[in-house]
């Protein structure tokens, strides 16, 4: 029996004024909780449990939403806790108990994306920041792992940049009792241990030589721990509505010696900039006053330049363009903006 | 070359350099302290510590009527600091090393009770017995039968800052004559830092890395005592000594903050003793 637990019982205090963060919509339309397990091979698990709190069930239809997403999978379960917990490890302890979980189990944070080959517990999935080529926010708040040549974790250091391996919130325990005993120990500790992170439980197990934890390296990682992280993701995946003539290619009119049918002269620096945005995840929508007869040529041009185009909208008015969008806590003001550049001007001066 | 080292007592502690080697000079600041420091020096010279090392005394003497002794300089960090960054996997080795010091053969000293009760009486004279926490602690100590005390070699001030970690060894410094010699006295002194956080008392908050490491070390050490013959009795005695240690600090306490800290620790240790809640 192998169980995956996705704890969603925190207060989301780093996402003020919004619905519970795990219900926020990712730019591709999936919810955060759905994205959170997208990089994990779910076939390896016999049970998948998402733990939420009653308040979220009542106020945000959390259960209904989760059932709409995962309902067709029989191994999927929801555990509802009466109240918020004081730590992620408490959420796990309550889940193990309520859902009568037995044997090996894994925990996956609900607020990040991790792609990693989950093997056998005991193990922690970590990220090698030496080879990871994206920025990592709030590095100083992470747990750092010291890994030996056997890929065993020999030390965990909280919030001090001491190694190139960081913990990214995926933990595997060989048995529920291993976790439970250590968690109970720490939670009843006479000196008081404050908020007990799962990494503290693992530290205790390693230090007391109760278990050995293996290091598993993640291939991909994206963090959504705070609104700032989330905004970065939203921005990365923004929709860019870009006019063709005068922005990506030298402006042509319908008539004259040089016209719509003349060879395109690309504005290379702008094409390059757009390709970069597209590569990072932006959605590109191209608009043009040119008519349908031009569609294939334009598509071919954009394809040649490696720009992934979501939509090409032709036959637009010869007039200013205005984008209108609503804003809210989860898609904050300004939820849209516009950039006017001089004809054939340099995009890099503006975005 | 002269550099001050930071100590607590009235002793002067300076680094000197001679023939290109650095050494430490510990000297008495007043004539009244001479005898105490002399005893410390003697103990440091004669101490047999098995697996632990003792910093060697190079020479001793008087300057302006004040006693001093020179000792080897150990380039390392105290165990108190070392605990902040010790690797989780290394705590077991440290436990083994420390237990070498504490695994003396069982032989209960029937004279111990008298000595302990005398010490308790002596402390009673110096502290405020109107405070209920203090009063209860004294009562617990007086009623304890002190029949599981082992007479053995003893450092006398076995705090984490009197051990210097260097080259994978622990070097002992700052020996003290104790009212009674037992490894249990040293063990209790160690718990004063490891479990009661005495050394770290001025820190706003104990860093979680340190707290976890101290907890693991404490549990390892306690496990080892419990494994000994009549381990629980030995441990019970250790916690009574710890309670006694806390009481002994009160007469020297001037700051209110420290006083509050000590009362909390007194209650903490009392609870452990009453509930026999060692782990
Ligand atoms: N030989 C030495 N080599 C390196 N460091 C030393 C040495 N002796 C002392 N120290 C440093 O100085 C600190 C204080 O030294 P020591 O414990 O001897 O003095 P103290 O605690 O002030 O004395 P006392 O307990 O007699 O009042 C030690 O914790 C250690 O950091
Ligand atoms: Mg000292």
XYZ file of C-alpha atoms and ligand atoms in Angstrom:
662
model
C 0.000 0.000 0.000
C 1.425 3.376 -1.013
C -0.383 6.606 -0.240
C 0.125 10.152 -1.435
C -1.048 12.933 0.860
C -1.475 16.504 -0.323
C -2.025 18.717 2.730
C -4.239 21.738 2.048
C -5.168 22.635 5.610
C -3.121 25.772 6.071
C -4.577 29.221 6.489
C -2.975 30.550 3.261
C -1.946 33.568 5.295
C 0.558 34.503 2.611
C -2.333 34.923 0.172
C -4.442 37.505 1.993
C -7.934 38.302 0.786
C -8.105 35.395 -1.621
C -9.752 32.022 -1.692
C -7.639 29.171 -0.292
C -4.527 29.162 -2.419
C -4.849 25.564 -3.541
C -8.058 26.582 -5.344
C -6.426 29.409 -7.270
C -6.408 29.003 -11.023
C -3.098 28.501 -12.729
C -2.703 30.346 -16.037
C -3.390 27.134 -17.970
C -6.801 26.783 -16.305
C -5.917 24.017 -13.856
C -6.156 24.666 -10.138
C -3.051 24.942 -7.989
C -3.766 21.632 -6.245
C -4.105 19.922 -9.613
C -0.841 21.401 -10.841
C 0.816 20.442 -7.557
C 0.609 16.741 -8.338
C 0.972 16.977 -12.091
C 4.689 16.210 -11.961
C 4.256 13.123 -9.777
C 3.593 9.703 -11.270
C 0.180 9.015 -9.713
C 0.091 5.459 -11.044
C 2.615 4.525 -8.351
C 0.084 5.259 -5.623
C -2.804 3.182 -4.326
C -4.447 6.067 -2.496
C -4.316 9.804 -3.090
C -5.603 11.896 -0.216
C -6.176 15.624 -0.221
C -6.656 17.081 3.233
C -8.715 20.233 3.579
C -10.507 22.011 6.428
C -14.229 22.286 7.046
C -14.247 26.062 6.722
C -12.960 25.799 3.161
C -15.480 23.119 2.364
C -18.297 25.320 3.602
C -17.178 28.691 2.284
C -15.495 27.816 -0.987
C -17.116 24.525 -2.074
C -13.682 22.976 -1.792
C -15.000 19.418 -1.678
C -17.257 19.859 -4.706
C -14.455 21.454 -6.689
C -11.985 18.699 -5.815
C -14.546 16.044 -6.704
C -15.131 17.733 -10.054
C -11.422 17.584 -10.740
C -10.491 14.152 -9.409
C -13.850 12.482 -8.891
C -13.475 9.942 -11.675
C -10.450 8.352 -10.037
C -11.421 5.732 -7.474
C -8.194 6.018 -5.504
C -8.795 9.680 -4.833
C -10.066 10.681 -1.337
C -10.752 13.857 0.576
C -10.128 14.168 4.290
C -11.835 17.099 5.983
C -10.364 18.388 9.238
C -12.503 20.330 11.710
C -10.079 23.206 12.006
C -6.845 24.659 10.747
C -3.703 22.993 11.980
C -0.642 24.617 13.456
C 1.783 22.869 11.154
C 1.989 20.708 8.091
C 3.137 17.787 10.175
C 0.020 18.083 12.318
C -2.084 17.959 9.148
C -0.264 14.793 8.137
C -0.639 13.190 11.568
C -4.392 13.895 11.573
C -4.749 12.615 8.017
C -2.898 9.378 8.758
C -5.216 8.838 11.672
C -8.510 9.860 10.056
C -7.961 8.013 6.806
C -6.399 5.015 8.565
C -3.384 5.168 6.313
C -1.058 2.213 6.574
C 2.384 1.420 5.247
C 4.446 3.662 3.042
C 3.252 7.198 2.410
C 4.457 10.329 0.691
C 3.696 13.963 1.322
C 3.560 16.489 -1.500
C 3.226 20.211 -0.803
C 0.162 21.759 -2.400
C 1.922 24.979 -3.286
C 4.599 24.006 -5.736
C 5.228 21.967 -8.838
C 7.823 19.218 -8.647
C 8.692 16.761 -11.349
C 10.679 13.914 -9.901
C 11.011 10.153 -10.102
C 9.463 9.009 -6.853
C 11.253 5.888 -5.731
C 11.184 4.048 -2.468
C 10.812 5.615 0.943
C 12.460 6.821 3.085
C 13.407 9.666 0.820
C 13.264 13.401 0.277
C 12.989 15.044 -3.097
C 15.429 17.906 -3.303
C 16.568 20.404 -5.851
C 20.140 20.984 -6.892
C 20.348 24.759 -6.981
C 23.763 24.498 -8.583
C 22.305 23.114 -11.783
C 18.798 24.573 -11.658
C 18.767 27.482 -14.058
C 15.863 29.523 -12.726
C 15.749 31.936 -9.881
C 14.738 30.594 -6.462
C 12.818 32.976 -4.279
C 13.433 33.284 -0.549
C 16.346 30.862 -0.616
C 17.086 31.727 3.005
C 13.796 30.178 4.153
C 14.503 26.733 2.716
C 15.810 23.596 4.392
C 19.229 22.594 3.100
C 20.319 19.001 2.662
C 23.766 17.506 2.998
C 23.979 14.452 0.776
C 26.768 11.872 0.820
C 28.136 9.908 -2.127
C 25.624 7.117 -1.496
C 22.876 9.718 -1.958
C 21.963 9.412 1.699
C 20.928 12.560 3.499
C 23.316 13.029 6.394
C 22.208 16.433 7.584
C 19.379 18.946 7.257
C 19.998 22.589 8.095
C 17.073 24.973 8.355
C 17.215 28.435 6.828
C 20.965 28.669 6.445
C 22.488 28.478 3.010
C 24.821 25.583 3.641
C 24.615 23.357 0.592
C 23.451 23.206 -2.991
C 20.525 20.911 -2.228
C 17.245 22.254 -0.940
C 14.153 20.538 0.298
C 11.149 21.197 -1.922
C 8.338 19.631 0.030
C 8.162 16.022 -1.131
C 8.855 13.446 1.564
C 8.470 9.683 1.647
C 8.200 7.621 4.842
C 8.508 3.832 4.843
C 5.757 3.474 7.404
C 3.182 5.618 9.156
C 4.496 4.568 12.568
C 7.938 5.983 11.791
C 6.450 9.393 11.151
C 3.872 9.235 13.921
C 6.302 8.276 16.688
C 8.716 11.055 15.800
C 5.968 13.629 15.327
C 4.347 12.791 18.666
C 7.742 13.033 20.323
C 8.416 16.501 18.898
C 4.926 17.825 19.486
C 5.042 16.820 23.133
C 8.601 17.986 23.630
C 8.840 19.670 27.015
C 10.899 22.606 25.772
C 8.429 23.325 22.984
C 9.587 23.037 19.391
C 7.382 25.730 17.830
C 5.862 24.974 14.441
C 6.977 21.477 13.534
C 7.961 21.217 9.897
C 8.121 17.843 8.239
C 11.827 18.454 7.770
C 12.133 18.689 11.573
C 10.551 15.251 11.870
C 13.018 13.933 9.300
C 15.928 15.633 11.109
C 14.905 13.924 14.307
C 14.708 10.536 12.564
C 18.134 11.010 10.987
C 19.766 12.367 14.146
C 18.413 9.608 16.347
C 19.508 7.090 13.693
C 16.005 5.666 13.400
C 15.978 5.868 9.599
C 18.147 6.647 6.630
C 16.660 8.989 4.033
C 17.641 8.878 0.380
C 18.002 11.965 -1.750
C 15.976 12.084 -4.954
C 16.696 14.888 -7.351
C 13.864 16.841 -8.917
C 13.999 17.536 -12.623
C 11.647 20.490 -12.548
C 10.403 22.836 -9.879
C 8.157 25.876 -9.560
C 7.345 27.505 -6.243
C 4.051 29.213 -5.328
C 4.663 29.778 -1.638
C 3.694 33.455 -1.571
C 1.554 35.864 -3.588
C 4.768 37.248 -5.031
C 5.713 33.805 -6.353
C 2.230 33.394 -7.741
C 2.356 36.800 -9.429
C 5.664 35.845 -11.033
C 4.006 32.725 -12.461
C 1.004 34.719 -13.652
C 3.280 37.254 -15.262
C 5.371 34.558 -16.913
C 2.244 33.095 -18.444
C 0.659 36.441 -19.351
C -1.247 36.736 -22.620
C 0.485 39.100 -24.993
C -1.719 40.549 -27.705
C 0.738 41.799 -30.266
C 0.125 43.673 -33.445
C 2.144 42.438 -36.375
C 2.951 45.422 -38.564
C 5.296 47.951 -37.016
C 6.043 45.679 -34.056
C 7.302 42.366 -35.442
C 7.735 43.259 -39.081
C 8.306 46.571 -40.832
C 4.987 48.235 -41.303
C 3.324 47.819 -44.697
C 0.034 49.071 -46.062
C -2.404 47.259 -48.232
C -1.521 49.380 -51.293
C 1.598 50.915 -52.807
C 4.854 49.478 -54.183
C 5.754 47.919 -50.880
C 2.541 46.315 -49.656
C 1.082 43.365 -47.706
C 2.319 40.954 -50.346
C 5.944 42.182 -50.206
C 8.502 40.080 -48.412
C 8.396 40.472 -44.612
C 11.248 42.398 -43.084
C 11.366 41.289 -39.470
C 12.332 43.601 -36.653
C 14.776 41.080 -35.227
C 15.207 42.436 -31.715
C 11.423 42.490 -31.202
C 10.973 38.999 -32.597
C 13.716 37.826 -30.291
C 12.073 39.467 -27.282
C 8.726 37.897 -28.069
C 10.294 34.494 -28.570
C 11.891 34.820 -25.147
C 8.546 35.630 -23.531
C 6.946 32.762 -25.414
C 9.678 30.352 -24.306
C 9.157 31.370 -20.685
C 5.482 30.500 -20.914
C 3.739 33.591 -22.243
C 0.703 33.094 -24.440
C 1.043 34.938 -27.716
C -1.929 36.294 -29.626
C -1.140 38.122 -32.837
C -3.505 40.700 -34.256
C -3.346 42.355 -37.624
C -5.382 44.528 -39.932
C -4.252 42.229 -42.750
C -6.972 40.032 -44.150
C -7.487 36.251 -44.160
C -5.546 35.811 -47.383
C -2.400 36.560 -45.393
C -2.963 33.888 -42.697
C -0.663 31.170 -44.028
C 2.208 33.565 -44.723
C 2.011 35.052 -41.244
C 1.787 31.647 -39.566
C 4.793 30.455 -41.528
C 6.793 33.552 -40.572
C 6.056 33.163 -36.848
C 6.787 29.462 -36.968
C 10.134 30.084 -38.651
C 11.012 32.440 -35.823
C 10.096 29.915 -33.157
C 7.178 31.832 -31.717
C 4.349 29.641 -30.502
C 1.158 31.452 -31.470
C -2.052 30.763 -29.625
C -4.337 32.747 -31.939
C -3.919 34.849 -34.986
C -6.684 37.405 -35.317
C -6.885 39.035 -38.706
C -9.029 41.773 -40.178
C -8.814 44.045 -37.151
C -9.860 47.647 -37.463
C -7.408 50.292 -38.577
C -7.811 51.962 -35.221
C -6.454 51.984 -31.674
C -6.786 48.755 -29.639
C -8.060 48.692 -26.107
C -7.805 45.659 -23.789
C -10.381 45.274 -21.065
C -10.118 42.830 -18.136
C -11.478 42.534 -14.605
C -9.182 42.565 -11.598
C -9.517 40.898 -8.235
C -7.384 39.683 -5.339
C -6.323 36.650 -7.325
C -5.650 38.585 -10.540
C -4.584 41.867 -9.132
C -4.877 45.398 -10.452
C -3.790 46.222 -13.070
C -5.022 42.991 -14.625
C -4.194 44.351 -18.055
C -1.896 46.936 -19.473
C -0.928 48.322 -22.863
C 2.297 49.280 -24.549
C 2.388 51.674 -27.490
C 5.706 51.711 -29.264
C 6.796 53.981 -32.096
C 6.357 52.358 -35.494
C 9.175 49.815 -36.061
C 10.556 50.855 -32.664
C 12.412 48.707 -30.151
C 10.205 46.609 -27.860
C 13.033 46.126 -25.355
C 12.755 49.771 -24.408
C 9.236 49.082 -23.115
C 8.928 45.490 -21.930
C 51.276 39.537 21.792
C 48.400 39.696 24.225
C 44.755 39.095 23.489
C 41.933 38.824 25.987
C 39.766 35.717 25.935
C 36.277 36.083 27.234
C 35.567 34.352 30.487
C 32.989 34.821 33.206
C 34.870 34.613 36.439
C 37.146 37.171 37.845
C 40.041 35.339 36.241
C 42.216 36.982 33.648
C 42.474 34.939 30.506
C 44.989 36.111 27.951
C 46.671 34.786 24.851
C 50.442 35.136 24.700
C 52.996 34.196 22.120
C 56.413 32.828 22.854
C 58.904 31.222 20.435
C 56.186 31.360 17.812
C 53.648 29.344 19.795
C 50.531 30.718 21.262
C 49.553 29.798 24.796
C 46.872 30.837 27.234
C 47.576 32.408 30.609
C 44.856 32.141 33.222
C 45.545 34.283 36.235
C 43.895 35.153 39.491
C 42.734 38.749 39.778
C 42.805 38.866 43.561
C 44.807 37.114 46.232
C 41.671 35.562 47.749
C 41.135 33.667 44.503
C 44.651 32.190 44.400
C 43.834 28.969 46.183
C 40.848 28.229 43.988
C 42.788 28.709 40.793
C 45.667 26.695 42.183
C 43.276 23.844 42.868
C 41.937 24.163 39.341
C 45.438 23.997 37.931
C 46.249 20.946 40.037
C 43.099 19.181 38.933
C 43.770 19.997 35.294
C 47.274 18.542 35.561
C 46.193 15.338 37.253
C 42.881 14.657 35.554
C 42.488 11.311 33.754
C 39.790 11.651 31.145
C 40.096 8.484 29.002
C 38.770 9.379 25.557
C 38.412 13.068 26.302
C 41.532 15.204 26.311
C 42.708 17.619 28.922
C 44.407 20.828 27.891
C 47.956 20.540 29.144
C 49.317 22.922 31.726
C 52.673 24.306 30.601
C 53.805 26.097 33.743
C 52.486 27.828 36.824
C 53.661 30.507 39.194
C 53.001 33.842 40.851
C 53.170 37.340 39.472
C 52.716 40.210 41.906
C 51.407 37.749 44.465
C 48.726 36.469 42.084
C 48.638 32.847 40.997
C 48.635 32.025 37.288
C 49.084 29.044 35.059
C 49.861 28.776 31.368
C 48.251 26.168 29.199
C 48.259 25.040 25.641
C 46.002 27.054 23.302
C 43.379 24.924 21.593
C 42.263 26.286 18.272
C 38.675 25.166 18.176
C 35.180 26.088 19.266
C 33.379 25.304 22.478
C 30.845 22.487 22.410
C 28.178 25.125 23.128
C 28.901 26.732 19.756
C 29.665 23.480 18.003
C 26.147 22.225 18.770
C 24.664 24.893 16.496
C 26.178 23.337 13.403
C 26.934 19.765 14.319
C 25.865 17.384 11.570
C 22.832 15.312 12.542
C 24.770 12.198 11.647
C 27.591 13.125 13.980
C 25.540 13.478 17.154
C 25.778 9.757 17.806
C 29.594 9.923 17.782
C 29.513 12.868 20.131
C 27.198 10.900 22.403
C 29.666 8.023 22.478
C 32.527 10.349 23.251
C 30.682 12.046 26.098
C 29.469 8.747 27.510
C 33.048 7.554 27.858
C 33.217 10.132 30.553
C 30.050 9.022 32.237
C 30.075 5.262 32.128
C 31.847 4.623 35.417
C 31.314 1.333 37.194
C 28.429 1.154 39.641
C 29.283 1.449 43.269
C 26.823 3.390 45.330
C 28.367 5.586 47.956
C 26.567 5.299 51.283
C 28.263 8.455 52.509
C 26.814 10.497 49.662
C 23.449 11.113 51.291
C 24.991 12.955 54.219
C 27.060 15.152 51.924
C 24.156 16.007 49.672
C 21.821 16.804 52.555
C 24.466 19.043 54.077
C 24.814 20.861 50.763
C 21.049 21.298 50.535
C 20.939 22.757 54.047
C 23.729 25.131 53.107
C 21.817 26.392 50.070
C 18.635 26.775 52.100
C 20.427 29.389 54.181
C 21.124 31.483 51.118
C 17.828 31.490 49.240
C 14.353 32.898 49.479
C 12.214 30.083 50.824
C 9.040 32.159 50.685
C 8.862 31.504 46.971
C 6.693 28.433 46.454
C 8.668 27.040 43.509
C 11.876 27.239 45.484
C 10.271 25.812 48.584
C 8.866 22.820 46.725
C 12.199 22.162 45.053
C 13.992 22.168 48.391
C 11.405 19.784 49.778
C 11.888 17.369 46.882
C 15.638 17.422 47.415
C 15.394 16.903 51.157
C 13.021 13.988 50.785
C 15.089 12.227 48.154
C 17.095 9.357 49.564
C 20.320 9.862 47.532
C 21.142 6.167 47.575
C 22.037 5.864 43.886
C 25.024 8.197 43.869
C 28.199 6.846 42.356
C 31.522 8.130 43.588
C 33.854 8.694 40.655
C 36.176 11.019 38.856
C 34.480 14.354 38.172
C 35.363 17.484 36.221
C 33.327 19.709 38.468
C 32.060 22.240 35.903
C 31.164 20.111 32.911
C 29.373 22.810 30.908
C 29.318 22.937 27.120
C 31.565 25.985 27.186
C 34.238 24.226 29.169
C 34.748 21.727 26.371
C 36.613 22.776 23.272
C 36.068 20.813 20.078
C 39.163 20.495 17.946
C 40.576 17.744 15.702
C 37.551 15.539 16.400
C 38.380 15.553 20.091
C 36.946 17.223 23.110
C 39.454 19.182 25.185
C 38.486 19.897 28.769
C 39.287 23.159 30.533
C 38.123 25.074 33.590
C 38.077 22.300 36.199
C 36.442 22.947 39.536
C 36.515 21.306 42.927
C 33.089 19.903 43.532
C 31.364 19.396 46.894
C 31.110 15.794 45.760
C 32.827 13.834 42.995
C 30.547 11.865 40.711
C 30.081 11.557 36.977
C 26.403 12.189 37.715
C 27.342 15.700 38.822
C 29.029 16.262 35.460
C 26.114 14.708 33.586
C 23.680 17.025 35.340
C 25.858 20.035 34.526
C 25.780 19.024 30.905
C 21.976 18.769 30.954
C 21.854 22.273 32.380
C 22.994 23.512 28.948
C 21.590 20.760 26.745
C 18.115 20.578 28.236
C 17.687 23.763 30.273
C 19.483 26.002 27.738
C 21.422 27.776 30.518
C 24.287 28.694 28.202
C 21.828 30.022 25.622
C 19.585 31.854 28.075
C 20.212 35.302 26.640
C 19.145 34.352 23.143
C 15.779 35.733 22.120
C 14.782 32.434 20.644
C 16.636 29.150 20.402
C 17.318 28.473 16.743
C 15.415 25.384 15.581
C 18.610 23.792 14.243
C 20.172 24.085 17.687
C 17.003 22.997 19.509
C 16.740 19.827 17.399
C 20.400 18.975 17.845
C 20.309 19.508 21.592
C 17.158 17.390 21.821
C 18.721 14.539 19.856
C 21.885 14.678 21.958
C 19.876 14.728 25.172
C 17.780 11.726 24.159
C 20.861 9.803 23.055
C 22.557 10.496 26.390
C 19.502 9.592 28.420
C 19.046 6.379 26.438
C 22.577 5.447 27.398
C 22.014 6.042 31.087
C 18.774 4.069 30.990
C 20.677 1.159 29.436
C 22.959 0.965 32.494
C 22.214 -1.249 35.484
C 19.528 0.478 37.519
C 19.683 3.221 34.904
C 16.430 4.803 35.921
C 17.662 5.283 39.476
C 20.892 6.786 38.200
C 18.922 9.137 36.001
C 16.573 10.095 38.780
C 19.600 11.075 40.840
C 20.966 13.102 37.932
C 17.735 15.095 37.688
C 17.795 15.733 41.420
C 21.333 17.048 41.052
C 20.115 19.203 38.178
C 17.409 20.605 40.429
C 20.056 21.278 43.044
C 22.233 23.001 40.428
C 19.430 25.365 39.480
C 18.836 26.226 43.130
C 22.529 26.922 43.601
C 22.449 29.692 40.993
C 19.777 31.769 42.792
C 22.088 33.407 45.374
C 24.260 34.778 42.528
C 21.330 36.017 40.472
C 20.969 39.774 40.254
C 18.914 40.261 37.124
C 15.179 39.718 37.254
C 15.229 38.129 33.803
C 17.590 35.424 35.022
C 15.518 34.930 38.147
C 12.379 34.324 36.073
C 14.328 31.969 33.813
C 15.532 29.969 36.802
C 12.089 29.672 38.376
C 10.732 28.319 35.076
C 13.563 25.782 34.905
C 13.021 24.790 38.503
C 9.401 23.951 37.712
C 10.456 22.200 34.527
C 12.898 19.887 36.326
C 10.451 19.305 39.185
C 7.853 18.137 36.696
C 10.249 15.689 35.116
C 11.118 14.268 38.530
C 7.510 13.989 39.677
C 6.287 12.390 36.448
C 9.498 10.431 35.852
C 9.168 11.852 32.349
C 12.782 11.460 31.235
C 12.319 11.141 27.481
N 43.408 26.751 26.511
C 42.446 27.354 25.826
N 42.450 27.290 24.477
C 41.488 27.897 23.780
N 40.473 28.587 24.307
C 40.393 28.691 25.644
C 41.375 28.084 26.458
N 41.056 28.339 27.733
C 39.935 29.095 27.706
N 39.499 29.302 26.458
C 38.303 30.056 26.040
O 37.935 30.967 27.043
C 36.675 30.661 27.606
C 36.699 30.871 29.117
O 37.707 30.082 29.707
P 37.520 29.402 31.131
O 36.427 28.446 31.057
O 38.843 28.895 31.580
O 37.162 30.678 31.974
P 35.894 31.032 32.881
O 34.732 30.224 32.494
O 35.787 32.480 32.883
O 36.502 30.563 34.228
P 35.831 30.146 35.610
O 34.864 29.040 35.310
O 37.027 29.711 36.362
O 35.173 31.329 36.150
C 36.431 29.217 27.236
O 35.059 28.904 27.182
C 37.115 29.119 25.904
O 36.254 29.625 24.885
Mg 34.424 28.335 31.716
